[in-house]
PDB file of C-alpha atoms in Angstrom:
ATOM      1  CA  MET A   4     -16.158 -10.759 -22.676  1.00 42.00           C
ATOM      2  CA  ALA A   5     -14.087  -9.640 -25.319  1.00 42.00           C
ATOM      3  CA  ALA A   6     -16.609  -7.857 -27.399  1.00 43.00           C
ATOM      4  CA  ILE A   7     -16.365  -5.609 -24.086  1.00 41.00           C
ATOM      5  CA  SER A   8     -13.205  -5.452 -23.809  1.00 39.00           C
ATOM      6  CA  ALA A   9     -12.431  -4.663 -27.689  1.00 40.00           C
ATOM      7  CA  ALA A  10     -15.135  -2.267 -27.458  1.00 42.00           C
ATOM      8  CA  ALA A  11     -13.214  -0.497 -24.903  1.00 43.00           C
ATOM      9  CA  ALA A  12     -10.156  -0.674 -26.460  1.00 41.00           C
ATOM     10  CA  PRO A  13      -8.718   1.959 -28.195  1.00 44.00           C
ATOM     11  CA  VAL A  14      -9.072   1.412 -32.137  1.00 47.00           C
ATOM     12  CA  ASN A  15      -5.120   0.931 -32.846  1.00 45.00           C
ATOM     13  CA  ALA A  16      -4.307  -0.628 -29.284  1.00 43.00           C
ATOM     14  CA  ALA A  17      -3.321  -4.563 -29.627  1.00 43.00           C
ATOM     15  CA  PRO A  18      -5.163  -6.974 -27.502  1.00 42.00           C
ATOM     16  CA  MET A  19      -4.022  -7.586 -23.910  1.00 40.00           C
ATOM     17  CA  ALA A  20      -3.670 -11.070 -23.270  1.00 38.00           C
ATOM     18  CA  ALA A  21      -6.012 -13.186 -21.213  1.00 36.00           C
ATOM     19  CA  SER A  22      -2.765 -14.390 -18.757  1.00 35.00           C
ATOM     20  CA  ALA A  23      -1.409 -10.251 -18.581  1.00 38.00           C
ATOM     21  CA  GLU A  24      -0.461  -9.369 -15.063  1.00 40.00           C
ATOM     22  CA  PHE A  25      -0.802  -6.102 -13.083  1.00 43.00           C
ATOM     23  CA  ALA A  26       1.898  -4.978 -10.544  1.00 46.00           C
ATOM     24  CA  PRO A  27       1.812  -2.117  -8.728  1.00 48.00           C
ATOM     25  CA  LEU A  28       2.680   1.130 -11.073  1.00 56.00           C
ATOM     26  CA  CYS A  29       3.099   3.216  -8.343  1.00 68.00           C
ATOM     27  CA  SER A  30       6.016   5.528  -8.030  1.00 73.00           C
ATOM     28  CA  SER A  31       8.851   4.629  -5.525  1.00 82.00           C
ATOM     29  CA  SER A  32       9.147   7.877  -4.418  1.00 89.00           C
ATOM     30  CA  TRP A  33       9.627   8.779  -1.025  1.00 94.00           C
ATOM     31  CA  LYS A  34       5.920  10.785   0.926  1.00 95.00           C
ATOM     32  CA  SER A  35       6.209  12.847   4.521  1.00 95.00           C
ATOM     33  CA  ALA A  36       4.438  12.245   6.330  1.00 96.00           C
ATOM     34  CA  GLY A  37       3.410  13.137  10.162  1.00 95.00           C
ATOM     35  CA  SER A  38       2.234  10.930  14.016  1.00 94.00           C
ATOM     36  CA  VAL A  39       0.983  12.309  16.765  1.00 90.00           C
ATOM     37  CA  PRO A  40       1.095  10.184  20.436  1.00 91.00           C
ATOM     38  CA  GLY A  41      -1.505   7.887  21.785  1.00 91.00           C
ATOM     39  CA  ARG A  42      -3.782   7.546  19.093  1.00 94.00           C
ATOM     40  CA  TRP A  43      -3.523   5.861  15.564  1.00 96.00           C
ATOM     41  CA  SER A  44      -2.993   8.140  12.345  1.00 95.00           C
ATOM     42  CA  LYS A  45      -3.449   7.290   8.611  1.00 96.00           C
ATOM     43  CA  VAL A  46      -1.840   7.638   6.145  1.00 96.00           C
ATOM     44  CA  LYS A  47      -2.520   6.808   2.290  1.00 95.00           C
ATOM     45  CA  ASP A  48      -1.198   6.815  -0.995  1.00 91.00           C
ATOM     46  CA  SER A  49      -4.041   8.545  -3.239  1.00 87.00           C
ATOM     47  CA  THR A  50      -2.108   9.186  -6.106  1.00 86.00           C
ATOM     48  CA  CYS A  51      -2.093   5.752  -7.256  1.00 84.00           C
ATOM     49  CA  SER A  52      -4.114   2.740  -7.720  1.00 88.00           C
ATOM     50  CA  VAL A  53      -1.940  -1.414  -6.462  1.00 92.00           C
ATOM     51  CA  ILE A  54      -4.388  -2.870  -9.106  1.00 92.00           C
ATOM     52  CA  GLY A  55      -3.924  -6.992  -7.464  1.00 92.00           C
ATOM     53  CA  ARG A  56      -3.640 -10.684  -8.873  1.00 93.00           C
ATOM     54  CA  PRO A  57      -3.674 -13.686  -7.246  1.00 93.00           C
ATOM     55  CA  GLY A  58      -0.965 -14.153  -4.660  1.00 93.00           C
ATOM     56  CA  LEU A  59       0.526 -10.753  -5.027  1.00 95.00           C
ATOM     57  CA  LYS A  60       2.486  -9.131  -2.051  1.00 95.00           C
ATOM     58  CA  VAL A  61       2.652  -5.342  -1.420  1.00 95.00           C
ATOM     59  CA  GLY A  62       6.163  -3.717   0.026  1.00 95.00           C
ATOM     60  CA  TYR A  63       5.962  -0.985   2.383  1.00 96.00           C
ATOM     61  CA  GLN A  64       8.822   0.639   3.871  1.00 97.00           C
ATOM     62  CA  TRP A  65       9.026   3.660   6.081  1.00 97.00           C
ATOM     63  CA  ALA A  66      12.068   6.033   7.912  1.00 98.00           C
ATOM     64  CA  VAL A  67      11.601   8.508  11.244  1.00 98.00           C
ATOM     65  CA  GLU A  68      13.576  11.982  10.128  1.00 97.00           C
ATOM     66  CA  ARG A  69      12.161  13.474  13.365  1.00 97.00           C
ATOM     67  CA  GLY A  70      11.122  12.788  16.502  1.00 95.00           C
ATOM     68  CA  SER A  71      10.537   9.297  18.330  1.00 89.00           C
ATOM     69  CA  SER A  72       9.752   5.602  17.391  1.00 95.00           C
ATOM     70  CA  ILE A  73       6.803   4.703  15.554  1.00 97.00           C
ATOM     71  CA  CYS A  74       4.424   1.631  15.912  1.00 97.00           C
ATOM     72  CA  VAL A  75       2.960   0.579  12.532  1.00 98.00           C
ATOM     73  CA  LYS A  76       0.183  -1.406  11.187  1.00 98.00           C
ATOM     74  CA  VAL A  77      -0.666  -1.324   6.799  1.00 98.00           C
ATOM     75  CA  LYS A  78      -3.291  -2.126   5.007  1.00 97.00           C
ATOM     76  CA  GLY A  79      -3.377  -5.609   2.851  1.00 97.00           C
ATOM     77  CA  SER A  80      -6.399  -8.129   2.677  1.00 96.00           C
ATOM     78  CA  ASP A  81      -6.571 -11.472   3.755  1.00 93.00           C
ATOM     79  CA  ALA A  82      -7.555 -14.633   1.600  1.00 87.00           C
ATOM     80  CA  ARG A  83     -11.299 -13.813   0.976  1.00 90.00           C
ATOM     81  CA  GLY A  84     -10.060 -10.086  -0.577  1.00 91.00           C
ATOM     82  CA  GLN A  85     -11.423  -8.695   2.355  1.00 95.00           C
ATOM     83  CA  VAL A  86      -9.158  -5.027   4.245  1.00 96.00           C
ATOM     84  CA  LYS A  87      -6.456  -6.526   6.854  1.00 97.00           C
ATOM     85  CA  TRP A  88      -4.038  -4.303   8.767  1.00 98.00           C
ATOM     86  CA  TYR A  89      -0.798  -6.225   9.403  1.00 98.00           C
ATOM     87  CA  ASP A  90       1.112  -5.145  12.573  1.00 98.00           C
ATOM     88  CA  ALA A  91       4.409  -4.195  10.991  1.00 97.00           C
ATOM     89  CA  GLY A  92       6.389  -3.489  14.678  1.00 97.00           C
ATOM     90  CA  CYS A  93       7.584  -0.837  15.680  1.00 97.00           C
ATOM     91  CA  GLY A  94      10.905   1.298  15.643  1.00 97.00           C
ATOM     92  CA  LYS A  95      12.629   3.976  13.410  1.00 97.00           C
ATOM     93  CA  LYS A  96      12.856   2.491  10.395  1.00 97.00           C
ATOM     94  CA  GLY A  97      11.268  -1.125   9.048  1.00 97.00           C
ATOM     95  CA  SER A  98       9.570  -2.496   6.088  1.00 97.00           C
ATOM     96  CA  VAL A  99       7.240  -5.640   5.112  1.00 97.00           C
ATOM     97  CA  LYS A 100       5.962  -7.312   2.719  1.00 97.00           C
ATOM     98  CA  VAL A 101       2.024  -7.539   3.189  1.00 97.00           C
ATOM     99  CA  HIS A 102      -0.340 -10.289   1.202  1.00 97.00           C
ATOM    100  CA  TRP A 103      -2.788  -8.239  -1.077  1.00 95.00           C
ATOM    101  CA  GLY A 104      -4.397 -10.358  -3.627  1.00 93.00           C
ATOM    102  CA  ASN A 105      -6.721  -9.862  -6.222  1.00 93.00           C
ATOM    103  CA  VAL A 106      -7.794  -6.640  -5.299  1.00 93.00           C
ATOM    104  CA  ALA A 107      -7.828  -3.033  -6.205  1.00 94.00           C
ATOM    105  CA  ASP A 108      -7.015  -0.202  -3.634  1.00 94.00           C
ATOM    106  CA  HIS A 109      -4.947   1.909  -2.346  1.00 94.00           C
ATOM    107  CA  LYS A 110      -1.895   1.809  -0.529  1.00 96.00           C
ATOM    108  CA  GLU A 111      -2.284   3.164   3.170  1.00 97.00           C
ATOM    109  CA  MET A 112      -0.691   2.776   7.339  1.00 97.00           C
ATOM    110  CA  LYS A 113      -1.588   3.174  10.432  1.00 98.00           C
ATOM    111  CA  VAL A 114       0.952   5.072  12.548  1.00 98.00           C
ATOM    112  CA  LYS A 115       1.045   5.766  16.317  1.00 97.00           C
ATOM    113  CA  GLY A 116       4.143   8.054  17.900  1.00 96.00           C
ATOM    114  CA  ALA A 117       5.408  11.269  17.691  1.00 95.00           C
ATOM    115  CA  ALA A 118       7.464  11.566  14.734  1.00 97.00           C
ATOM    116  CA  LEU A 119       7.782  12.977  10.743  1.00 97.00           C
ATOM    117  CA  PHE A 120       8.600  10.027   8.808  1.00 97.00           C
ATOM    118  CA  LYS A 121       8.667   9.393   4.952  1.00 97.00           C
ATOM    119  CA  TRP A 122       6.920   5.658   3.689  1.00 97.00           C
ATOM    120  CA  ARG A 123       6.498   4.075   0.531  1.00 95.00           C
TER     121      ARG A 123
END
């Protein structure tokens, strides 16, 4: 494994410590989105992948700018690393942290309700 890591690294790069942790390096800026009444709409942050580690929890926030309250489900993972949708509740704004674990994936939300909102 070390030979592969060394070969993939730039010539002058220092070797990465075995205990290095990978945290979400995604932008904390708000993204704009919209949802429609009566069905679940998905919003995805495809600009960044979260590279997880055992025990990692990832946070989500949302705030309605125009429209009614929304109901939100957020993407995380279960103990086996499988995708799991967590119910984050309903309202005009909210936040939640969910289990992410040792998984690399994009943040995603499912939203129901007629609204324009921001999320991160």
